Amino acid sequence: MSTEELSAMSGLELMRWVQSEQPADFPSLRRLLGMRFDEVEHGRSVVSVDTRPDFANTLGTVHGGIAATLLDTAMGCAVHTTLPAGVGYTTLELKVNYVRAARTDGRILSAEGTVIHCGRRTATAEGRVVDERGKLIAHATTTCLILPATG
């Protein structure tokens, strides 16, 4: 799909396209980490990843940056689903609370992001990362800057 076609999509349309097509032809953090978009709807997204030894910190558990990345992705994409075509966003602030360690042995970590408020200039969202047993690993909030359409 061309850049022009992608920019004509609303945020929800674009996120649903990524979810269904899983495009491998352009670089992305999603591809690098093996993230999947499990659910995408207006104001909400769920992403997951299978842990692996490459995600380890020096103690041998999943590095906190992996959980933070999952949360930033889930919450940011939830915000994106509320935006019209041509309008973007960027993370202004990310606040993460870590609750427990996660193992690096192929366990599934899922992050759910939900929009709390989306205005003209900023949006806020909250998120949670859980393991495959539903145990809370981390939770977060974010503030995103809404970037108006150009042109």
PDB file of N, CA and C in Angstrom, residues 7 43 71 122-123 141:
ATOM      1  N   SER A   7      -1.995   7.427   4.336  1.00  0.00           N
ATOM      2  CA  SER A   7      -2.309   8.716   4.964  1.00  0.00           C
ATOM      3  C   SER A   7      -3.769   9.121   4.774  1.00  0.00           C
ATOM      4  N   GLY A  43     -10.756   3.657  20.352  1.00  0.00           N
ATOM      5  CA  GLY A  43     -10.357   3.987  21.713  1.00  0.00           C
ATOM      6  C   GLY A  43      -9.705   2.867  22.502  1.00  0.00           C
ATOM      7  N   LEU A  71       3.301  -1.055  26.572  1.00  0.00           N
ATOM      8  CA  LEU A  71       2.331  -0.072  27.070  1.00  0.00           C
ATOM      9  C   LEU A  71       2.269   1.157  26.179  1.00  0.00           C
ATOM     10  N   THR A 122      -4.382  17.340  23.063  1.00  0.00           N
ATOM     11  CA  THR A 122      -3.792  16.235  23.826  1.00  0.00           C
ATOM     12  C   THR A 122      -4.803  15.113  24.013  1.00  0.00           C
ATOM     13  N   ALA A 123      -4.259  13.946  24.305  1.00  0.00           N
ATOM     14  CA  ALA A 123      -5.080  12.781  24.638  1.00  0.00           C
ATOM     15  C   ALA A 123      -4.409  12.072  25.805  1.00  0.00           C
ATOM     16  N   THR A 141       0.048   5.165  32.523  1.00  0.00           N
ATOM     17  CA  THR A 141      -0.759   6.208  31.908  1.00  0.00           C
ATOM     18  C   THR A 141       0.124   6.960  30.921  1.00  0.00           C
TER      19      THR A 141
END
